PDB file of C-alpha atoms and ligand atoms in Angstrom:
ATOM      1  CA  MET A   1      47.925 -66.652 125.985  1.00 34.00           C
ATOM      2  CA  SER A   2      48.882 -63.370 124.420  1.00 38.00           C
ATOM      3  CA  GLY A   3      46.951 -60.184 125.066  1.00 39.00           C
ATOM      4  CA  GLY A   4      44.663 -60.695 122.113  1.00 43.00           C
ATOM      5  CA  THR A   5      44.623 -57.141 120.768  1.00 44.00           C
ATOM      6  CA  PRO A   6      43.622 -57.589 117.134  1.00 46.00           C
ATOM      7  CA  ALA A   7      45.308 -55.920 114.174  1.00 47.00           C
ATOM      8  CA  SER A   8      42.901 -53.850 112.127  1.00 38.00           C
ATOM      9  CA  GLY A   9      40.406 -56.044 110.283  1.00 42.00           C
ATOM     10  CA  THR A  10      40.965 -59.148 112.402  1.00 68.00           C
ATOM     11  CA  LEU A  11      38.789 -60.629 115.076  1.00 79.00           C
ATOM     12  CA  PRO A  12      39.972 -60.737 118.687  1.00 86.00           C
ATOM     13  CA  GLU A  13      41.797 -63.986 119.540  1.00 91.00           C
ATOM     14  CA  SER A  14      38.995 -65.290 121.719  1.00 92.00           C
ATOM     15  CA  GLN A  15      36.565 -64.963 118.800  1.00 91.00           C
ATOM     16  CA  VAL A  16      38.953 -66.654 116.347  1.00 91.00           C
ATOM     17  CA  ARG A  17      39.356 -69.566 118.754  1.00 94.00           C
ATOM     18  CA  ALA A  18      35.625 -69.842 119.354  1.00 93.00           C
ATOM     19  CA  MET A  19      34.971 -69.738 115.608  1.00 91.00           C
ATOM     20  CA  PHE A  20      37.376 -72.622 114.896  1.00 93.00           C
ATOM     21  CA  ASP A  21      35.962 -74.592 117.822  1.00 95.00           C
ATOM     22  CA  ARG A  22      32.554 -74.181 116.184  1.00 92.00           C
ATOM     23  CA  ILE A  23      33.540 -75.216 112.660  1.00 91.00           C
ATOM     24  CA  ALA A  24      35.988 -78.008 113.603  1.00 95.00           C
ATOM     25  CA  ARG A  25      33.640 -80.841 112.600  1.00 93.00           C
ATOM     26  CA  VAL A  26      33.027 -79.454 109.106  1.00 91.00           C
ATOM     27  CA  TYR A  27      36.465 -77.879 108.502  1.00 91.00           C
ATOM     28  CA  ASP A  28      38.074 -80.726 106.526  1.00 93.00           C
ATOM     29  CA  ARG A  29      34.982 -81.285 104.391  1.00 91.00           C
ATOM     30  CA  MET A  30      34.695 -77.557 103.594  1.00 86.00           C
ATOM     31  CA  ASN A  31      38.396 -77.436 102.605  1.00 87.00           C
ATOM     32  CA  SER A  32      37.918 -80.292 100.185  1.00 88.00           C
ATOM     33  CA  ILE A  33      34.802 -78.710  98.654  1.00 84.00           C
ATOM     34  CA  MET A  34      36.262 -75.187  98.409  1.00 80.00           C
ATOM     35  CA  THR A  35      39.575 -76.296  96.862  1.00 84.00           C
ATOM     36  CA  ALA A  36      38.307 -79.310  94.884  1.00 82.00           C
ATOM     37  CA  GLY A  37      40.685 -81.451  96.947  1.00 88.00           C
ATOM     38  CA  MET A  38      43.789 -79.489  95.880  1.00 91.00           C
ATOM     39  CA  HIS A  39      44.707 -78.438  99.423  1.00 92.00           C
ATOM     40  CA  HIS A  40      46.495 -81.763 100.015  1.00 93.00           C
ATOM     41  CA  ARG A  41      48.900 -81.082  97.159  1.00 95.00           C
ATOM     42  CA  TRP A  42      49.651 -77.574  98.501  1.00 96.00           C
ATOM     43  CA  ARG A  43      50.472 -79.025 101.913  1.00 97.00           C
ATOM     44  CA  GLN A  44      52.773 -81.592 100.295  1.00 97.00           C
ATOM     45  CA  ARG A  45      54.673 -78.795  98.554  1.00 97.00           C
ATOM     46  CA  ALA A  46      54.951 -76.857 101.806  1.00 98.00           C
ATOM     47  CA  ALA A  47      56.252 -79.962 103.603  1.00 98.00           C
ATOM     48  CA  GLU A  48      58.846 -80.552 100.839  1.00 98.00           C
ATOM     49  CA  LEU A  49      60.185 -77.022 101.363  1.00 98.00           C
ATOM     50  CA  THR A  50      60.943 -77.771 105.042  1.00 98.00           C
ATOM     51  CA  ARG A  51      63.504 -80.406 103.899  1.00 98.00           C
ATOM     52  CA  VAL A  52      62.727 -82.494 107.006  1.00 98.00           C
ATOM     53  CA  GLY A  53      63.404 -86.219 107.185  1.00 97.00           C
ATOM     54  CA  ALA A  54      64.070 -88.867 109.819  1.00 96.00           C
ATOM     55  CA  ASP A  55      65.998 -87.277 112.746  1.00 95.00           C
ATOM     56  CA  SER A  56      64.337 -83.892 112.170  1.00 98.00           C
ATOM     57  CA  ARG A  57      62.136 -82.214 114.714  1.00 98.00           C
ATOM     58  CA  ALA A  58      59.309 -80.102 113.292  1.00 98.00           C
ATOM     59  CA  LEU A  59      56.648 -77.819 114.745  1.00 98.00           C
ATOM     60  CA  ASP A  60      53.428 -76.992 112.890  1.00 98.00           C
ATOM     61  CA  VAL A  61      51.738 -73.977 114.495  1.00 98.00           C
ATOM     62  CA  ALA A  62      48.033 -73.204 114.072  1.00 98.00           C
ATOM     63  CA  THR A  63      47.885 -76.854 113.053  1.00 98.00           C
ATOM     64  CA  GLY A  64      44.087 -77.017 113.194  1.00 98.00           C
ATOM     65  CA  THR A  65      42.949 -80.467 112.107  1.00 98.00           C
ATOM     66  CA  GLY A  66      46.596 -81.364 111.534  1.00 98.00           C
ATOM     67  CA  ASP A  67      46.925 -82.083 107.806  1.00 97.00           C
ATOM     68  CA  LEU A  68      50.251 -80.237 107.399  1.00 98.00           C
ATOM     69  CA  ALA A  69      51.638 -81.890 110.552  1.00 98.00           C
ATOM     70  CA  VAL A  70      50.668 -85.272 109.066  1.00 98.00           C
ATOM     71  CA  GLU A  71      52.594 -84.410 105.866  1.00 98.00           C
ATOM     72  CA  LEU A  72      55.690 -83.603 107.946  1.00 98.00           C
ATOM     73  CA  ALA A  73      55.366 -86.870 109.893  1.00 98.00           C
ATOM     74  CA  ARG A  74      55.119 -88.776 106.581  1.00 97.00           C
ATOM     75  CA  ARG A  75      58.642 -87.561 105.836  1.00 97.00           C
ATOM     76  CA  GLY A  76      59.869 -89.256 109.011  1.00 97.00           C
ATOM     77  CA  ALA A  77      60.143 -86.145 111.189  1.00 98.00           C
ATOM     78  CA  SER A  78      59.207 -86.119 114.824  1.00 98.00           C
ATOM     79  CA  VAL A  79      56.341 -83.618 114.808  1.00 98.00           C
ATOM     80  CA  THR A  80      54.485 -81.380 117.254  1.00 98.00           C
ATOM     81  CA  GLY A  81      51.205 -79.819 116.103  1.00 98.00           C
ATOM     82  CA  LEU A  82      50.078 -76.785 118.122  1.00 98.00           C
ATOM     83  CA  ASP A  83      46.770 -74.930 118.076  1.00 98.00           C
ATOM     84  CA  PHE A  84      44.658 -72.944 120.508  1.00 98.00           C
ATOM     85  CA  SER A  85      41.357 -74.555 119.431  1.00 98.00           C
ATOM     86  CA  LYS A  86      40.635 -77.681 121.451  1.00 98.00           C
ATOM     87  CA  ARG A  87      37.967 -78.887 119.031  1.00 98.00           C
ATOM     88  CA  MET A  88      40.273 -78.586 115.984  1.00 98.00           C
ATOM     89  CA  LEU A  89      42.924 -80.559 117.896  1.00 98.00           C
ATOM     90  CA  GLU A  90      40.406 -83.294 118.715  1.00 97.00           C
ATOM     91  CA  ILE A  91      39.980 -83.926 114.972  1.00 97.00           C
ATOM     92  CA  ALA A  92      43.773 -83.829 114.476  1.00 98.00           C
ATOM     93  CA  GLU A  93      44.408 -86.344 117.272  1.00 96.00           C
ATOM     94  CA  ALA A  94      42.420 -88.993 115.468  1.00 95.00           C
ATOM     95  CA  LYS A  95      44.651 -88.683 112.374  1.00 96.00           C
ATOM     96  CA  ASP A  96      48.125 -89.607 113.618  1.00 93.00           C
ATOM     97  CA  PRO A  97      48.877 -90.805 117.158  1.00 91.00           C
ATOM     98  CA  ARG A  98      52.653 -90.463 116.538  1.00 93.00           C
ATOM     99  CA  ILE A  99      52.305 -86.679 116.444  1.00 98.00           C
ATOM    100  CA  GLU A 100      52.387 -84.746 119.691  1.00 98.00           C
ATOM    101  CA  TRP A 101      49.314 -82.488 119.728  1.00 98.00           C
ATOM    102  CA  VAL A 102      49.583 -79.444 121.997  1.00 98.00           C
ATOM    103  CA  GLN A 103      47.082 -76.758 122.911  1.00 98.00           C
ATOM    104  CA  GLY A 104      48.901 -73.421 122.905  1.00 98.00           C
ATOM    105  CA  ASN A 105      49.288 -69.993 121.366  1.00 98.00           C
ATOM    106  CA  ALA A 106      51.473 -69.486 118.291  1.00 98.00           C
ATOM    107  CA  LEU A 107      52.200 -65.928 119.446  1.00 97.00           C
ATOM    108  CA  ASP A 108      53.709 -67.114 122.704  1.00 98.00           C
ATOM    109  CA  LEU A 109      55.415 -70.465 122.126  1.00 98.00           C
ATOM    110  CA  GLY A 110      56.579 -72.311 125.211  1.00 97.00           C
ATOM    111  CA  TYR A 111      59.772 -73.568 123.534  1.00 98.00           C
ATOM    112  CA  ALA A 112      63.395 -72.545 123.863  1.00 98.00           C
ATOM    113  CA  ASP A 113      65.214 -70.771 121.038  1.00 98.00           C
ATOM    114  CA  GLY A 114      66.325 -73.089 118.248  1.00 98.00           C
ATOM    115  CA  GLU A 115      64.456 -76.252 119.299  1.00 98.00           C
ATOM    116  CA  PHE A 116      63.151 -77.246 115.844  1.00 98.00           C
ATOM    117  CA  ASP A 117      64.676 -78.056 112.454  1.00 98.00           C
ATOM    118  CA  ALA A 118      61.559 -76.696 110.786  1.00 98.00           C
ATOM    119  CA  VAL A 119      58.541 -74.623 111.783  1.00 98.00           C
ATOM    120  CA  THR A 120      55.466 -74.401 109.560  1.00 98.00           C
ATOM    121  CA  VAL A 121      52.083 -72.727 109.419  1.00 98.00           C
ATOM    122  CA  GLY A 122      49.322 -73.617 106.950  1.00 98.00           C
ATOM    123  CA  PHE A 123      46.437 -71.175 106.434  1.00 96.00           C
ATOM    124  CA  GLY A 124      46.992 -69.961 109.990  1.00 96.00           C
ATOM    125  CA  ALA A 125      49.198 -66.850 109.714  1.00 96.00           C
ATOM    126  CA  ARG A 126      46.230 -64.905 108.301  1.00 92.00           C
ATOM    127  CA  ASN A 127      44.442 -65.518 111.593  1.00 93.00           C
ATOM    128  CA  PHE A 128      47.254 -64.324 113.861  1.00 94.00           C
ATOM    129  CA  ALA A 129      46.233 -61.307 115.924  1.00 92.00           C
ATOM    130  CA  ASP A 130      49.810 -60.065 115.452  1.00 94.00           C
ATOM    131  CA  LEU A 131      51.493 -61.390 112.295  1.00 96.00           C
ATOM    132  CA  ASP A 132      54.984 -60.049 113.069  1.00 97.00           C
ATOM    133  CA  ARG A 133      54.934 -61.569 116.503  1.00 97.00           C
ATOM    134  CA  GLY A 134      53.796 -64.920 115.089  1.00 97.00           C
ATOM    135  CA  LEU A 135      56.572 -64.886 112.464  1.00 98.00           C
ATOM    136  CA  ALA A 136      59.159 -63.862 115.062  1.00 98.00           C
ATOM    137  CA  GLU A 137      58.096 -66.737 117.336  1.00 98.00           C
ATOM    138  CA  MET A 138      58.359 -69.223 114.457  1.00 98.00           C
ATOM    139  CA  ALA A 139      61.849 -67.929 113.591  1.00 98.00           C
ATOM    140  CA  ARG A 140      62.930 -67.927 117.242  1.00 98.00           C
ATOM    141  CA  VAL A 141      62.147 -71.597 117.899  1.00 98.00           C
ATOM    142  CA  ALA A 142      63.768 -72.701 114.594  1.00 98.00           C
ATOM    143  CA  LYS A 143      67.445 -73.727 114.776  1.00 98.00           C
ATOM    144  CA  PRO A 144      69.961 -71.447 113.090  1.00 98.00           C
ATOM    145  CA  GLY A 145      69.897 -72.803 109.538  1.00 98.00           C
ATOM    146  CA  GLY A 146      66.441 -74.315 110.187  1.00 98.00           C
ATOM    147  CA  ARG A 147      63.501 -73.766 107.877  1.00 98.00           C
ATOM    148  CA  VAL A 148      60.340 -71.706 108.323  1.00 98.00           C
ATOM    149  CA  VAL A 149      57.506 -72.289 105.836  1.00 98.00           C
ATOM    150  CA  VAL A 150      54.255 -70.324 105.497  1.00 98.00           C
ATOM    151  CA  LEU A 151      51.431 -71.676 103.304  1.00 98.00           C
ATOM    152  CA  GLU A 152      48.682 -69.116 102.754  1.00 96.00           C
ATOM    153  CA  ILE A 153      45.984 -67.833 100.436  1.00 91.00           C
ATOM    154  CA  THR A 154      47.086 -64.688  98.637  1.00 89.00           C
ATOM    155  CA  SER A 155      45.234 -62.052  96.592  1.00 83.00           C
ATOM    156  CA  PRO A 156      46.154 -61.948  92.900  1.00 77.00           C
ATOM    157  CA  ASP A 157      46.940 -58.462  91.580  1.00 74.00           C
ATOM    158  CA  ARG A 158      45.822 -58.623  87.965  1.00 75.00           C
ATOM    159  CA  PRO A 159      42.718 -59.492  85.964  1.00 74.00           C
ATOM    160  CA  PRO A 160      41.350 -61.913  84.934  1.00 76.00           C
ATOM    161  CA  LEU A 161      42.447 -63.875  88.004  1.00 75.00           C
ATOM    162  CA  SER A 162      41.619 -61.028  90.386  1.00 76.00           C
ATOM    163  CA  TRP A 163      38.025 -61.001  88.974  1.00 78.00           C
ATOM    164  CA  PHE A 164      37.690 -64.723  89.452  1.00 77.00           C
ATOM    165  CA  PHE A 165      39.150 -64.403  92.941  1.00 74.00           C
ATOM    166  CA  SER A 166      36.584 -61.725  93.873  1.00 77.00           C
ATOM    167  CA  LEU A 167      33.734 -63.804  92.552  1.00 77.00           C
ATOM    168  CA  TRP A 168      34.932 -66.914  94.356  1.00 76.00           C
ATOM    169  CA  PHE A 169      35.783 -65.284  97.681  1.00 74.00           C
ATOM    170  CA  ASP A 170      33.068 -62.654  97.914  1.00 77.00           C
ATOM    171  CA  ARG A 171      30.164 -64.708  96.564  1.00 76.00           C
ATOM    172  CA  VAL A 172      30.789 -68.448  96.309  1.00 77.00           C
ATOM    173  CA  ILE A 173      32.636 -69.033  99.620  1.00 74.00           C
ATOM    174  CA  PRO A 174      30.175 -67.036 101.793  1.00 74.00           C
ATOM    175  CA  ALA A 175      27.277 -68.822 100.027  1.00 78.00           C
ATOM    176  CA  LEU A 176      28.830 -72.255 100.633  1.00 75.00           C
ATOM    177  CA  GLY A 177      29.726 -71.161 104.148  1.00 71.00           C
ATOM    178  CA  ARG A 178      26.109 -70.351 104.969  1.00 73.00           C
ATOM    179  CA  LEU A 179      25.571 -74.101 104.943  1.00 71.00           C
ATOM    180  CA  ALA A 180      28.196 -74.486 107.675  1.00 69.00           C
ATOM    181  CA  ASP A 181      28.844 -71.273 109.629  1.00 72.00           C
ATOM    182  CA  SER A 182      28.010 -67.927 108.110  1.00 70.00           C
ATOM    183  CA  GLU A 183      30.324 -65.814 110.288  1.00 73.00           C
ATOM    184  CA  ALA A 184      33.356 -68.034 109.702  1.00 72.00           C
ATOM    185  CA  TYR A 185      33.021 -68.115 105.939  1.00 68.00           C
ATOM    186  CA  THR A 186      32.409 -64.362 105.714  1.00 74.00           C
ATOM    187  CA  TYR A 187      35.473 -63.809 107.885  1.00 76.00           C
ATOM    188  CA  LEU A 188      37.570 -65.946 105.490  1.00 77.00           C
ATOM    189  CA  PRO A 189      37.529 -63.507 102.506  1.00 75.00           C
ATOM    190  CA  SER A 190      38.071 -60.470 104.729  1.00 79.00           C
ATOM    191  CA  SER A 191      41.048 -62.122 106.429  1.00 83.00           C
ATOM    192  CA  VAL A 192      42.559 -62.879 103.012  1.00 82.00           C
ATOM    193  CA  ARG A 193      42.083 -59.279 101.826  1.00 82.00           C
ATOM    194  CA  ARG A 194      43.878 -57.696 104.737  1.00 86.00           C
ATOM    195  CA  PHE A 195      46.762 -60.195 104.627  1.00 92.00           C
ATOM    196  CA  PRO A 196      49.973 -58.880 102.989  1.00 94.00           C
ATOM    197  CA  ARG A 197      50.596 -59.758  99.340  1.00 92.00           C
ATOM    198  CA  ALA A 198      53.391 -62.222  98.568  1.00 94.00           C
ATOM    199  CA  ALA A 199      56.287 -59.724  98.303  1.00 94.00           C
ATOM    200  CA  ALA A 200      55.200 -57.887 101.455  1.00 95.00           C
ATOM    201  CA  LEU A 201      54.921 -61.142 103.407  1.00 96.00           C
ATOM    202  CA  GLY A 202      58.423 -62.078 102.201  1.00 98.00           C
ATOM    203  CA  ALA A 203      59.730 -58.766 103.586  1.00 98.00           C
ATOM    204  CA  ARG A 204      57.990 -59.388 106.942  1.00 98.00           C
ATOM    205  CA  MET A 205      59.599 -62.851 107.131  1.00 98.00           C
ATOM    206  CA  ALA A 206      63.034 -61.349 106.474  1.00 98.00           C
ATOM    207  CA  ALA A 207      62.366 -58.780 109.210  1.00 98.00           C
ATOM    208  CA  ALA A 208      61.496 -61.662 111.560  1.00 98.00           C
ATOM    209  CA  GLY A 209      65.054 -63.020 111.230  1.00 97.00           C
ATOM    210  CA  LEU A 210      64.920 -65.245 108.159  1.00 98.00           C
ATOM    211  CA  ASP A 211      67.407 -65.332 105.288  1.00 98.00           C
ATOM    212  CA  ASP A 212      66.984 -66.494 101.727  1.00 98.00           C
ATOM    213  CA  VAL A 213      63.227 -65.863 101.781  1.00 98.00           C
ATOM    214  CA  ARG A 214      61.526 -67.131  98.618  1.00 98.00           C
ATOM    215  CA  TRP A 215      58.008 -67.958  97.579  1.00 97.00           C
ATOM    216  CA  VAL A 216      56.192 -69.966  94.983  1.00 96.00           C
ATOM    217  CA  LEU A 217      52.719 -69.138  93.743  1.00 93.00           C
ATOM    218  CA  THR A 218      50.428 -71.969  92.759  1.00 90.00           C
ATOM    219  CA  ALA A 219      46.753 -72.595  91.928  1.00 87.00           C
ATOM    220  CA  GLY A 220      46.884 -69.804  89.354  1.00 81.00           C
ATOM    221  CA  GLY A 221      48.437 -67.387  91.851  1.00 85.00           C
ATOM    222  CA  ILE A 222      45.985 -67.623  94.740  1.00 87.00           C
ATOM    223  CA  ILE A 223      48.166 -69.843  96.952  1.00 92.00           C
ATOM    224  CA  ALA A 224      51.593 -68.681  98.143  1.00 96.00           C
ATOM    225  CA  ILE A 225      54.163 -70.902  99.821  1.00 98.00           C
ATOM    226  CA  HIS A 226      56.929 -68.850 101.450  1.00 98.00           C
ATOM    227  CA  SER A 227      60.077 -70.337 102.910  1.00 98.00           C
ATOM    228  CA  GLY A 228      63.117 -68.943 104.678  1.00 98.00           C
ATOM    229  CA  THR A 229      66.122 -70.074 106.672  1.00 98.00           C
ATOM    230  CA  ARG A 230      66.680 -68.982 110.259  1.00 98.00           C
ATOM    231  CA  ARG A 231      69.603 -66.585 110.368  1.00 92.00           C
ATOM    232  CA  THR A 232      72.714 -68.006 112.037  1.00 88.00           C
TER     233      THR A 232
HETATM  234  C1  SAM B 301      42.292 -71.957 108.804  1.00 51.80           C
HETATM  235  S1  SAM B 301      42.808 -72.979 110.137  1.00 51.80           S
HETATM  236  C2  SAM B 301      44.224 -73.802 109.464  1.00 51.80           C
HETATM  237  C3  SAM B 301      44.412 -75.189 110.026  1.00 51.80           C
HETATM  238  C4  SAM B 301      45.520 -76.025 109.392  1.00 51.80           C
HETATM  239  N1  SAM B 301      46.835 -75.478 109.636  1.00 51.80           N
HETATM  240  C5  SAM B 301      45.326 -76.268 107.927  1.00 51.80           C
HETATM  241  O1  SAM B 301      46.317 -76.205 107.183  1.00 51.80           O
HETATM  242  O2  SAM B 301      44.201 -76.542 107.507  1.00 51.80           O
HETATM  243  C6  SAM B 301      43.546 -71.803 111.218  1.00 51.80           C
HETATM  244  C7  SAM B 301      43.904 -72.372 112.571  1.00 51.80           C
HETATM  245  O3  SAM B 301      44.724 -71.422 113.243  1.00 51.80           O
HETATM  246  C8  SAM B 301      44.458 -71.516 114.617  1.00 51.80           C
HETATM  247  N2  SAM B 301      45.015 -70.318 115.242  1.00 51.80           N
HETATM  248  C9  SAM B 301      44.811 -69.032 114.872  1.00 51.80           C
HETATM  249  N3  SAM B 301      45.550 -68.207 115.637  1.00 51.80           N
HETATM  250  C10 SAM B 301      46.237 -69.002 116.491  1.00 51.80           C
HETATM  251  C11 SAM B 301      47.163 -68.744 117.525  1.00 51.80           C
HETATM  252  N4  SAM B 301      47.529 -67.486 117.839  1.00 51.80           N
HETATM  253  N5  SAM B 301      47.679 -69.781 118.197  1.00 51.80           N
HETATM  254  C12 SAM B 301      47.313 -71.052 117.912  1.00 51.80           C
HETATM  255  N6  SAM B 301      46.428 -71.371 116.958  1.00 51.80           N
HETATM  256  C13 SAM B 301      45.905 -70.341 116.244  1.00 51.80           C
HETATM  257  C14 SAM B 301      42.949 -71.701 114.685  1.00 51.80           C
HETATM  258  O4  SAM B 301      42.515 -72.230 115.904  1.00 51.80           O
HETATM  259  C15 SAM B 301      42.737 -72.650 113.499  1.00 51.80           C
HETATM  260  O5  SAM B 301      42.758 -73.989 113.911  1.00 51.80           O
END
């Protein structure tokens, strides 16, 4: 485990892990309610950007309940899903026994350089105690020429979407979250706010050793899917 010193505005690692352990049983249901089921489509797009197929080896970090790992496995890749929350992994394990599920820390991956054809993270980078370290670890374990893909919520800059975003994240999500876990669903909007905007995240990925960094915005600009290629 890494030291766990949080960046400003984040919770310490131990608290993030405990929070996901607590909400594991409701996590998938809350995702479907909060996104009207659209999160599956976003994960499919992220998986497409990895370009994996049969013969590929892929790692999904902060895999949680494993939906992005499952998308990668559907494309024929041999997949490892890694997370530090045991309870989230228990839900993932029931979804696809072909996937190797591993408890571990995304900031300190126990893999050699260049082991994977693709490395992904879905809605997890925002929770990293140290984003640059997490991105550097993802780039390190990707093969030269391999793909790194980051799927994340992003804050829109301009009205009217920014107004809608505020209403949704500051009022609706915490209200819905009170039904499940108040702390977790108050943490969600604050973690989105402090996360870099799309262009800034692209620059951080380039600094982590990735070339050809691009991103697509979807869901009216509140979901960003970044991809890059590990520098040779
Ligand atoms: C919002 S969930 C996302 C789960 C899943 N990837 C998805 O697309 O729904 C964030 C996950 O990141 C995990 N996580 C956060 N920081 C981590 C770290 N440093 N190492 C491993 N897992 C981490 C949490 O335990 C949690 O399961």
